[in-house]
Coordinates of C-alpha atoms in Angstrom, one line a residue:
M1 CA 0.0 0.2 -0.1
R2 CA 1.0 3.8 -0.7
E3 CA 2.2 6.3 2.1
H4 CA -0.5 9.4 0.9
P5 CA -4.0 8.0 -0.6
R6 CA -3.7 7.9 -3.9
L7 CA -6.0 11.3 -5.5
G8 CA -9.6 10.7 -6.8
T9 CA -8.3 11.0 -10.2
G10 CA -10.5 9.9 -13.1
V11 CA -11.2 7.1 -15.1
W12 CA -7.9 8.5 -17.4
K13 CA -3.9 9.5 -16.2
R14 CA -5.2 13.0 -15.1
T15 CA -3.4 16.4 -15.9
L16 CA -5.0 17.7 -12.9
A17 CA -5.0 16.8 -9.1
S18 CA -8.3 16.9 -8.6
A19 CA -11.0 15.0 -11.0
G20 CA -17.7 12.4 -11.6
F21 CA -19.5 10.0 -12.7
V22 CA -22.9 11.0 -12.2
G23 CA -25.8 8.8 -14.4
L24 CA -27.3 11.1 -17.4
L25 CA -30.4 11.0 -15.6
L26 CA -29.7 11.6 -11.3
G27 CA -27.4 13.3 -9.3
T28 CA -28.9 16.3 -7.9
A29 CA -32.2 18.0 -9.4
A30 CA -31.4 16.4 -13.0
C31 CA -30.0 19.2 -13.8
G32 CA -27.7 22.5 -14.7
G33 CA -24.8 21.8 -12.5
G34 CA -26.1 20.3 -9.2
D35 CA -25.3 23.0 -7.1
G36 CA -22.4 23.8 -8.7
G37 CA -20.5 23.3 -12.1
D38 CA -17.3 24.7 -12.7
G39 CA -16.0 28.2 -12.4
G40 CA -14.4 29.2 -15.3
G41 CA -10.8 29.3 -15.5
T42 CA -8.2 26.7 -13.8
P43 CA -9.6 24.2 -11.2
Q44 CA -8.3 24.4 -7.5
A45 CA -5.6 21.7 -7.3
V46 CA -6.0 19.3 -4.3
G47 CA -2.4 18.4 -3.9
Q48 CA -1.2 15.3 -1.3
D49 CA 0.1 17.7 1.0
D50 CA -4.1 18.1 1.4
F51 CA -4.3 15.0 2.8
S52 CA -3.3 13.2 6.5
E53 CA -0.4 11.2 6.8
Q54 CA -1.8 7.5 5.9
G55 CA 0.8 5.8 7.8
D56 CA 0.7 1.4 7.5
P57 CA -2.6 -0.2 7.0
V58 CA -4.5 -0.9 9.9
T59 CA -7.5 -2.9 10.3
G60 CA -10.4 -3.2 13.1
G61 CA -13.0 -0.4 13.3
T62 CA -16.1 0.7 12.4
I63 CA -17.3 4.0 10.2
E64 CA -20.7 5.7 9.3
V65 CA -21.3 7.4 6.3
G66 CA -23.5 9.7 4.9
L67 CA -24.8 9.5 1.5
E68 CA -27.3 11.6 -1.0
A69 CA -30.4 9.6 -1.0
E70 CA -31.6 6.1 -0.5
T71 CA -31.8 3.6 -3.4
N72 CA -34.5 1.7 -4.0
S73 CA -33.3 -1.7 -4.3
W74 CA -29.9 -3.5 -3.7
L75 CA -30.7 -6.4 -6.4
P76 CA -29.2 -5.4 -9.7
G77 CA -31.6 -5.1 -12.3
E78 CA -33.8 -4.0 -10.3
G79 CA -32.2 -1.4 -8.3
T80 CA -31.5 2.5 -9.6
F81 CA -27.8 2.8 -8.6
G82 CA -27.3 6.2 -8.5
N83 CA -23.9 7.5 -7.1
P84 CA -25.2 6.8 -3.1
G85 CA -26.1 3.1 -4.3
T86 CA -22.9 2.3 -6.1
S87 CA -21.3 3.5 -3.4
V88 CA -22.8 0.7 -1.2
A89 CA -22.9 -1.5 -4.4
Y90 CA -19.1 -1.6 -3.8
A91 CA -18.9 -2.4 -0.3
I92 CA -21.1 -5.7 -0.8
Y93 CA -20.7 -6.8 -4.8
D94 CA -17.0 -6.8 -6.6
P95 CA -17.0 -5.2 -10.4
L96 CA -16.0 -8.1 -13.0
V97 CA -14.3 -5.3 -14.6
K98 CA -13.1 -1.2 -13.5
R99 CA -11.0 1.4 -14.8
T100 CA -7.4 1.8 -14.2
E101 CA -5.7 5.2 -12.8
E102 CA -4.8 4.9 -16.7
G103 CA -8.5 4.9 -17.6
D104 CA -7.8 0.8 -18.9
L105 CA -10.7 -1.4 -18.6
K106 CA -8.8 -4.2 -16.7
P107 CA -10.2 -7.6 -14.8
Y108 CA -11.3 -7.1 -10.8
L109 CA -13.4 -9.9 -9.6
A110 CA -12.8 -11.3 -13.4
E111 CA -9.5 -12.9 -14.4
S112 CA -9.3 -11.9 -18.1
I113 CA -12.1 -10.9 -20.8
E114 CA -10.7 -10.8 -24.6
P115 CA -12.2 -9.9 -27.6
N116 CA -12.3 -12.5 -31.0
E117 CA -10.6 -10.4 -33.7
D118 CA -14.1 -8.9 -34.9
F119 CA -15.2 -7.7 -32.0
T120 CA -18.9 -9.7 -32.2
Q121 CA -17.6 -12.1 -28.9
W122 CA -15.9 -11.3 -25.4
T123 CA -15.1 -14.2 -23.2
L124 CA -15.1 -13.6 -19.9
K125 CA -13.1 -15.8 -17.5
L126 CA -13.6 -15.9 -13.9
R127 CA -10.6 -16.3 -10.9
P128 CA -11.0 -19.9 -8.8
D129 CA -12.4 -20.2 -5.9
V130 CA -14.9 -17.8 -5.1
Q131 CA -17.9 -18.1 -3.5
F132 CA -21.0 -15.5 -2.4
H133 CA -21.5 -15.1 0.9
D134 CA -23.5 -17.7 1.1
G135 CA -21.3 -20.3 0.1
T136 CA -22.8 -20.5 -3.3
P137 CA -19.4 -21.2 -5.9
L138 CA -18.7 -17.8 -8.4
D139 CA -18.8 -19.8 -11.5
A140 CA -19.9 -19.8 -14.7
Q141 CA -23.6 -21.2 -14.4
A142 CA -24.0 -18.6 -12.2
L143 CA -23.2 -15.7 -14.2
K144 CA -25.2 -17.9 -16.5
T145 CA -28.4 -17.9 -14.0
I146 CA -27.8 -14.3 -13.2
W147 CA -27.9 -12.8 -16.6
D148 CA -30.8 -15.1 -18.3
E149 CA -33.2 -14.7 -14.8
Y150 CA -32.3 -11.6 -13.7
L151 CA -30.6 -9.2 -15.9
T152 CA -31.7 -9.4 -19.6
V153 CA -36.0 -10.5 -18.2
P154 CA -38.2 -8.3 -19.6
T155 CA -38.8 -6.3 -15.8
S156 CA -35.1 -5.7 -15.6
N157 CA -34.2 -2.1 -15.7
V158 CA -30.6 -2.7 -17.6
A159 CA -32.3 -5.2 -19.8
A160 CA -32.3 -2.1 -22.7
S161 CA -28.6 -1.3 -22.1
L162 CA -27.4 -5.3 -23.0
S163 CA -29.5 -5.6 -25.7
D164 CA -26.7 -5.9 -28.2
V165 CA -25.7 -9.2 -26.9
T166 CA -27.8 -11.9 -28.5
S167 CA -26.5 -14.6 -26.2
M168 CA -24.7 -15.9 -23.1
E169 CA -22.9 -18.9 -22.9
V170 CA -21.0 -21.2 -20.6
V171 CA -17.7 -22.2 -22.1
D172 CA -16.3 -24.2 -19.0
D173 CA -16.7 -24.1 -15.5
L174 CA -14.9 -20.7 -15.0
T175 CA -15.4 -19.5 -18.7
V176 CA -18.8 -17.7 -20.4
R177 CA -18.9 -16.1 -23.8
Y178 CA -20.9 -12.9 -24.9
N179 CA -22.1 -12.9 -28.2
L180 CA -23.0 -10.1 -29.9
A181 CA -24.9 -8.9 -32.2
D182 CA -22.5 -6.6 -33.8
T183 CA -18.7 -5.3 -33.3
N184 CA -18.5 -3.3 -30.2
A185 CA -15.1 -2.7 -28.3
A186 CA -16.6 -0.4 -26.0
F187 CA -18.3 -3.8 -24.6
P188 CA -16.2 -4.6 -21.1
D189 CA -17.5 -0.8 -19.9
V190 CA -20.9 -2.4 -19.3
L191 CA -18.9 -4.6 -16.6
T192 CA -18.1 -2.3 -14.7
Q193 CA -21.5 -1.6 -14.1
S194 CA -24.3 -3.2 -12.2
P195 CA -24.9 -6.0 -14.7
G196 CA -21.0 -6.9 -13.6
W197 CA -21.9 -6.8 -10.1
P198 CA -22.6 -11.2 -9.6
F199 CA -25.1 -11.3 -6.8
S200 CA -25.9 -14.7 -5.4
P201 CA -27.9 -17.0 -7.9
T202 CA -29.3 -19.3 -4.9
A203 CA -29.2 -16.5 -2.4
A204 CA -31.8 -14.6 -5.1
A205 CA -34.1 -16.9 -5.9
A206 CA -34.4 -17.7 -1.8
A207 CA -35.6 -14.5 -1.3
G208 CA -37.9 -13.8 -3.8
E209 CA -39.6 -10.3 -4.2
D210 CA -37.1 -9.4 -1.1
A211 CA -33.9 -10.2 -3.1
G212 CA -33.8 -6.5 -3.0
A213 CA -33.3 -6.3 0.5
N214 CA -31.2 -9.3 1.2
P215 CA -27.8 -8.5 -1.3
V216 CA -25.4 -11.3 -1.2
G217 CA -22.1 -10.9 -3.8
T218 CA -18.9 -11.6 -2.9
G219 CA -17.8 -8.3 -2.0
P220 CA -15.2 -7.3 1.5
F221 CA -18.5 -7.1 3.6
E222 CA -21.7 -9.1 4.3
F223 CA -25.0 -7.6 4.3
V224 CA -26.7 -7.4 7.9
S225 CA -29.6 -5.2 7.5
W226 CA -31.1 -2.3 6.0
Q227 CA -34.0 0.3 7.6
R228 CA -35.6 2.1 4.2
D229 CA -34.3 5.6 4.4
N230 CA -32.5 4.8 8.1
D231 CA -29.3 2.7 7.4
L232 CA -27.9 0.3 6.1
V233 CA -25.3 -1.9 7.8
V234 CA -22.7 -4.6 6.6
E235 CA -19.6 -6.5 8.2
R236 CA -16.2 -8.1 7.1
N237 CA -16.7 -10.8 5.0
D238 CA -13.7 -13.5 6.6
D239 CA -14.0 -14.9 3.4
Y240 CA -12.8 -12.6 1.3
W241 CA -11.3 -13.5 -1.6
Q242 CA -8.3 -11.0 -1.8
E243 CA -6.5 -11.7 1.4
G244 CA -5.9 -9.1 4.2
L245 CA -8.8 -7.5 3.3
P246 CA -11.5 -5.9 4.0
Y247 CA -9.8 -3.5 6.5
L248 CA -12.8 -2.4 8.5
D249 CA -15.1 -5.2 10.5
G250 CA -17.6 -2.7 9.2
I251 CA -19.7 0.1 7.7
T252 CA -23.3 1.7 8.2
F253 CA -24.6 3.5 5.4
R254 CA -26.9 6.2 6.1
P255 CA -29.1 8.7 3.9
I256 CA -28.9 12.5 4.6
P257 CA -30.8 14.1 2.0
D258 CA -30.0 17.4 3.1
E259 CA -26.5 19.1 2.7
D260 CA -26.6 21.4 5.7
T261 CA -26.9 18.2 7.5
R262 CA -24.5 16.1 6.3
L263 CA -22.5 18.1 6.6
A264 CA -22.8 19.0 10.0
S265 CA -22.9 16.2 10.8
L266 CA -19.0 14.6 10.1
Q267 CA -18.7 18.4 11.6
S268 CA -19.5 16.6 14.7
G269 CA -18.6 13.0 14.2
D270 CA -21.8 11.5 13.5
I271 CA -20.5 10.1 10.5
Q272 CA -16.9 9.3 9.7
A273 CA -17.1 10.1 5.8
M274 CA -20.2 11.6 3.8
Q275 CA -20.0 12.0 -0.2
S276 CA -21.6 15.2 -2.0
L277 CA -22.2 16.8 -5.7
R278 CA -22.7 19.7 -4.3
Q279 CA -20.3 22.7 -5.2
S280 CA -21.1 25.0 -2.3
T281 CA -20.8 21.8 0.2
I282 CA -17.3 20.8 -0.7
A283 CA -15.9 23.9 -0.3
R284 CA -17.6 24.1 3.2
A285 CA -15.4 20.4 3.5
R286 CA -12.3 21.7 2.2
D287 CA -12.5 24.7 5.3
L288 CA -13.3 22.0 8.1
D289 CA -10.4 20.9 10.3
G290 CA -9.6 17.9 10.6
V291 CA -11.2 16.4 7.4
D292 CA -9.6 14.9 4.6
N293 CA -11.4 15.7 1.2
Y294 CA -11.0 13.0 -1.9
E295 CA -12.4 15.4 -5.1
Y296 CA -12.8 14.2 -8.8
L297 CA -13.8 15.9 -11.5
G298 CA -15.1 14.1 -14.2
N299 CA -16.9 14.1 -17.7
N300 CA -20.7 14.9 -16.2
S301 CA -21.4 18.7 -16.8
G302 CA -24.9 20.3 -15.8
G303 CA -26.4 22.1 -18.6
S304 CA -29.4 22.3 -21.1
L305 CA -31.0 20.6 -23.2
I306 CA -32.4 22.5 -25.9
N307 CA -35.4 20.6 -28.7
T308 CA -34.3 20.3 -31.9
T309 CA -36.7 18.7 -33.4
K310 CA -38.9 21.9 -32.5
P311 CA -39.1 24.8 -34.6
P312 CA -37.6 27.2 -34.4
F313 CA -34.6 25.5 -32.5
D314 CA -34.0 23.6 -35.3
D315 CA -32.2 26.1 -36.8
P316 CA -29.1 26.5 -35.9
R317 CA -28.6 29.8 -35.9
V318 CA -31.0 30.1 -32.9
R319 CA -29.3 27.5 -31.0
Q320 CA -25.9 29.2 -31.5
A321 CA -27.3 32.8 -30.9
L322 CA -28.5 30.7 -27.5
G323 CA -24.9 29.9 -26.7
H324 CA -22.5 32.7 -27.6
A325 CA -25.5 35.1 -25.3
V326 CA -24.7 33.3 -22.4
N327 CA -21.8 33.8 -19.7
Q328 CA -20.8 30.7 -18.3
E329 CA -18.6 31.7 -15.7
A330 CA -22.1 34.3 -14.3
L331 CA -23.8 30.3 -14.5
I332 CA -21.3 28.7 -12.9
E333 CA -21.5 31.7 -9.7
V334 CA -24.8 31.4 -9.3
L335 CA -24.6 27.9 -9.0
G336 CA -21.8 27.8 -6.2
G337 CA -18.6 26.4 -8.5
T338 CA -16.5 29.3 -8.8
G339 CA -13.0 28.5 -8.7
L340 CA -13.9 24.6 -8.5
T341 CA -14.0 23.3 -11.6
P342 CA -13.3 24.5 -15.5
E343 CA -16.2 25.9 -18.2
A344 CA -17.9 23.1 -20.3
T345 CA -17.5 23.0 -23.8
Q346 CA -18.4 19.0 -24.7
Y347 CA -19.0 15.8 -23.0
F348 CA -15.5 14.9 -22.2
S349 CA -13.4 17.5 -19.5
P350 CA -10.0 19.1 -20.1
D351 CA -8.0 16.1 -18.4
S352 CA -10.1 13.5 -20.4
P353 CA -7.5 11.7 -23.0
F354 CA -10.8 12.3 -25.2
Y355 CA -11.3 15.7 -24.7
S356 CA -10.6 18.6 -27.6
E357 CA -9.4 21.8 -28.2
D358 CA -10.2 22.2 -30.8
A359 CA -13.6 22.1 -29.7
A360 CA -13.5 23.9 -26.9
E361 CA -12.6 26.8 -29.3
A362 CA -15.5 25.8 -31.3
F363 CA -17.9 26.0 -28.8
P364 CA -20.0 29.1 -28.0
D365 CA -18.1 31.4 -26.1
Y366 CA -19.7 34.6 -24.7
D367 CA -20.2 37.1 -27.0
P368 CA -23.3 39.3 -27.2
E369 CA -22.9 40.9 -29.8
R370 CA -22.6 38.0 -32.3
A371 CA -25.4 36.2 -30.2
Q372 CA -27.6 39.3 -31.7
E373 CA -26.3 38.5 -35.3
L374 CA -27.3 35.9 -34.9
Y375 CA -31.0 36.0 -33.5
D376 CA -31.7 38.9 -36.0
E377 CA -30.6 36.8 -39.1
Y378 CA -33.3 34.4 -38.3
I379 CA -36.2 36.3 -37.1
N380 CA -35.7 39.0 -40.3
D381 CA -35.3 35.7 -42.7
P382 CA -38.9 35.4 -44.3
Q383 CA -38.1 31.8 -44.4
R384 CA -37.9 31.0 -40.6
S385 CA -38.4 27.3 -39.3
D386 CA -41.2 28.9 -37.1
G387 CA -43.3 30.5 -40.0
Q388 CA -43.5 33.9 -37.9
P389 CA -43.7 37.0 -39.2
V390 CA -40.5 38.7 -40.1
G391 CA -39.1 40.5 -36.9
S392 CA -41.5 38.9 -34.9
P393 CA -39.5 37.4 -31.4
I394 CA -38.8 34.0 -30.9
S395 CA -40.9 33.1 -27.6
F396 CA -40.6 29.9 -25.4
T397 CA -40.5 28.6 -22.3
Y398 CA -37.2 27.6 -20.0
A399 CA -37.7 24.7 -17.6
C400 CA -36.3 23.6 -14.6
P401 CA -37.1 22.0 -11.2
P402 CA -37.9 23.9 -8.0
D403 CA -34.9 24.1 -6.4
P404 CA -33.4 27.8 -5.0
S405 CA -29.7 27.1 -6.8
L406 CA -31.8 26.3 -9.9
N407 CA -34.8 29.4 -9.3
E408 CA -31.7 31.5 -9.6
L409 CA -29.7 30.0 -12.5
S410 CA -33.2 30.2 -14.7
Q411 CA -33.4 33.8 -13.8
L412 CA -30.1 34.2 -15.1
Y413 CA -30.6 32.0 -18.5
Q414 CA -33.5 34.6 -18.9
S415 CA -31.9 37.5 -18.6
F416 CA -29.4 36.7 -21.2
W417 CA -31.7 35.8 -23.7
N418 CA -34.0 38.5 -23.4
G419 CA -30.7 40.8 -23.6
I420 CA -30.9 40.0 -27.4
G421 CA -35.0 40.2 -27.3
M422 CA -36.4 36.7 -26.7
D423 CA -39.1 36.5 -25.0
V424 CA -38.5 33.3 -22.3
D425 CA -41.4 32.0 -20.2
L426 CA -39.7 30.3 -16.9
T427 CA -41.4 27.0 -15.6
T428 CA -40.6 24.7 -12.6
V429 CA -41.1 20.9 -13.0
E430 CA -41.0 18.3 -11.1
Q431 CA -37.6 15.6 -11.9
A432 CA -39.7 12.8 -12.3
A433 CA -41.8 15.2 -14.9
H434 CA -38.8 16.2 -15.7
I435 CA -37.2 13.5 -17.1
Q436 CA -40.1 12.6 -19.2
N437 CA -40.2 15.6 -20.7
A438 CA -36.9 15.2 -22.3
I439 CA -37.4 12.0 -23.2
A440 CA -40.7 12.3 -24.9
R441 CA -39.3 15.5 -26.0
D442 CA -41.9 18.1 -24.5
Y443 CA -39.8 21.0 -24.2
D444 CA -39.1 23.8 -25.3
V445 CA -35.0 23.9 -23.2
Q446 CA -34.5 22.8 -20.0
C447 CA -31.8 22.0 -17.5
F448 CA -30.3 19.0 -17.9
R449 CA -27.0 17.0 -16.9
F450 CA -24.5 15.6 -19.6
S451 CA -22.2 12.9 -19.6
S452 CA -20.5 10.2 -17.4
E453 CA -17.6 7.9 -16.9
E454 CA -18.7 5.6 -19.6
D455 CA -16.6 4.5 -22.9
P456 CA -17.4 7.3 -25.5
Y457 CA -19.2 5.3 -27.4
Y458 CA -22.1 4.2 -25.1
I459 CA -22.2 8.4 -24.1
L460 CA -22.3 9.5 -27.6
K461 CA -24.8 6.7 -29.2
D462 CA -27.3 7.4 -26.6
A463 CA -27.6 11.3 -26.9
F464 CA -27.2 11.5 -30.6
T465 CA -28.5 8.7 -32.0
P466 CA -32.3 7.8 -32.3
G467 CA -33.7 6.3 -29.3
A468 CA -34.6 7.7 -25.6
L469 CA -32.0 9.4 -24.4
N470 CA -31.8 11.2 -27.3
F471 CA -33.3 14.2 -25.3
T472 CA -32.3 17.3 -27.9
G473 CA -33.2 14.7 -30.9
Y474 CA -30.0 16.0 -32.7
T475 CA -28.7 13.2 -35.2
S476 CA -26.1 13.8 -37.9
A477 CA -24.1 11.9 -40.2
V478 CA -21.3 13.1 -39.2
I479 CA -21.8 11.0 -35.8
D480 CA -23.2 8.0 -36.9
E481 CA -19.7 7.0 -39.1
N482 CA -17.5 8.0 -36.4
L483 CA -19.6 6.2 -33.9
E484 CA -18.7 3.2 -36.0
I485 CA -14.9 3.8 -35.6
L486 CA -15.9 4.0 -31.6
R487 CA -17.2 0.8 -31.8
S488 CA -14.7 -1.3 -34.3
T489 CA -11.6 -0.3 -32.7
T490 CA -9.6 0.1 -29.3
D491 CA -7.3 2.3 -30.8
L492 CA -7.2 5.1 -28.8
E493 CA -5.7 7.0 -31.2
E494 CA -8.4 6.9 -33.9
R495 CA -11.1 6.9 -30.9
Q496 CA -10.0 10.1 -29.9
A497 CA -9.9 11.3 -33.8
A498 CA -13.2 9.6 -33.6
V499 CA -14.6 11.5 -30.7
E500 CA -13.0 14.7 -31.5
E501 CA -15.1 15.0 -34.8
I502 CA -17.7 14.3 -33.1
S503 CA -17.6 17.1 -30.7
L504 CA -16.6 19.4 -33.3
D505 CA -19.7 18.6 -34.4
V506 CA -21.7 19.2 -31.8
S507 CA -19.9 22.4 -31.1
E508 CA -20.6 23.7 -34.4
N509 CA -24.4 22.7 -33.7
V510 CA -25.2 23.0 -30.2
P511 CA -27.9 20.4 -29.7
N512 CA -27.2 22.2 -26.3
L513 CA -25.4 24.1 -23.4
F514 CA -23.0 23.6 -20.5
T515 CA -22.8 25.5 -16.9
G516 CA -19.0 23.7 -16.1
Y517 CA -18.5 20.4 -14.6
T518 CA -19.4 19.0 -11.6
L519 CA -16.3 18.5 -8.9
T520 CA -17.9 15.2 -6.9
D521 CA -16.4 14.6 -3.3
I522 CA -15.6 11.8 0.1
A523 CA -15.0 14.0 2.4
V524 CA -13.5 12.2 6.0
Q525 CA -12.5 12.7 9.4
D526 CA -8.5 11.9 8.9
E527 CA -9.1 9.2 10.6
V528 CA -10.3 7.4 7.2
K529 CA -7.6 6.0 5.3
N530 CA -7.0 5.5 1.5
V531 CA -9.9 6.5 0.3
G532 CA -8.6 6.7 -3.0
G533 CA -6.3 4.3 -2.7
W534 CA -7.5 1.3 -4.2
E535 CA -5.9 -0.8 -6.3
F536 CA -6.5 -4.0 -8.7
P537 CA -5.8 -7.7 -7.2
D538 CA -2.0 -7.3 -9.3
G539 CA -0.9 -3.7 -7.8
T540 CA -2.3 -2.1 -10.3
P541 CA -3.8 1.8 -9.3
G542 CA -7.5 1.7 -9.7
N543 CA -9.4 4.9 -10.7
G544 CA -10.1 7.0 -7.0
V545 CA -13.4 7.6 -6.5
P546 CA -15.3 8.3 -9.5
G547 CA -18.5 10.5 -8.5
A548 CA -17.8 9.7 -4.6
T549 CA -17.9 6.1 -4.9
A550 CA -15.6 4.5 -2.7
M551 CA -13.9 0.9 -2.9
W552 CA -14.5 0.6 0.9
G553 CA -12.5 -2.5 1.0
H554 CA -9.6 -0.3 0.9
V555 CA -10.5 1.8 3.4
W556 CA -8.8 1.4 6.8
L557 CA -9.2 3.8 10.4
A558 CA -6.3 4.8 11.8
E559 CA -6.0 4.0 15.4

């Protein structure tokens, strides 16, 4: 183990010292920046000197962890695993595949995963002698049962993401093969998420409808109890397959939705660790004495969807005008993120290997004069797509959930767009309806969230090809052509070039706007050690704490 904890430096090797994974539809208010985005300019780095001394690993002790929210079920295929649920899941389950510090996909619970020549088959081999907490062996037949009876059934909430797989076949006792309908070089990324968290099919069958309340995995901790909306308790798995782990005797996870209460609980010692995606909370956590902050700036960003299927937003001049009228730094300041993270210009953050300087330069910057020119050009065009008389203003509604910071955000957007002559009404929509409106494209412009730490193929395919997750309705031949490259090669340079072409197309055609990337944090009392320093079984450094999720089996409590 290392003397200092490894920083939460993202899925790829970072050029910044602090670097979130958030589901596209999840996170705070599913909107622009949560309670923050970023502050424009250079992020404040979190260096090694900001951490307490780690010392040598210590076995024993328990901690309590404050979570942003409760999770509905702990069974993959049934549970909605946002950031809080994923962090708990890593205590109970082991992911088959995880990302290294360098951003490579690498087997974790699995021993190996290899494709055939054209990436239409992926063969996964399990480690020998691994058991679930109930004693059921983790073997190929267990994976097959989980796949057939839980993950791909019509009621599974991950079945759609697995639809490219035509079948899973057992090769031998420890080997399965995933057969794909088409080439997909990005497939192993799916196994970093809940479809790749094996659970005991024996225990799930015995629990029946209650399986989601009685999780049984192979992970470093065994499930003890769950009082919904109160706490979930786990204890050390003494038969864990990784010798020497876990260090802790147990963990109690407590959902504490209110940010102020969660932070105060950490400060008072009622809890020893907490997660946050709120920029203002992270700023306050940095100022607490005796607290270490494991921060992570990934690809996730707040922003606004633009309904490109609906006039006048089907005209790129209008979308470009919206972009040039917006001062992103001011939006970020309203959301509490100034000085924390950089402005967003694309679906990949500045410390991702898929970030494009050219795309950043091409994305509309704050230029009210250019915004006015584009707006005037459109409204004075006799062929304007909305069919309104020449010279008449554009009128539309901007929607966001009813959160105080988002109300301020909406008002600032309104002032920018009013400034060039647009007539903007504001409306608040509860989060569930807000998401449904996006899926149905029943909106004009609305706040939302973008991107994640998934493989670029999945991020961009969902966002810009026909389907329920293409909320803006934007498609293009350039995007389609380069998605074909992304799914047919693992060569990093070829994939980077393909992503750059897509990012340039998005910068030019502006199907959405941004309010900055989202910094996430696991703040801990300084006796809690090694939160970001987890490793693969062979000692390869892992990717830290993406989206405020931790590999709790590697954490210890100082004496």
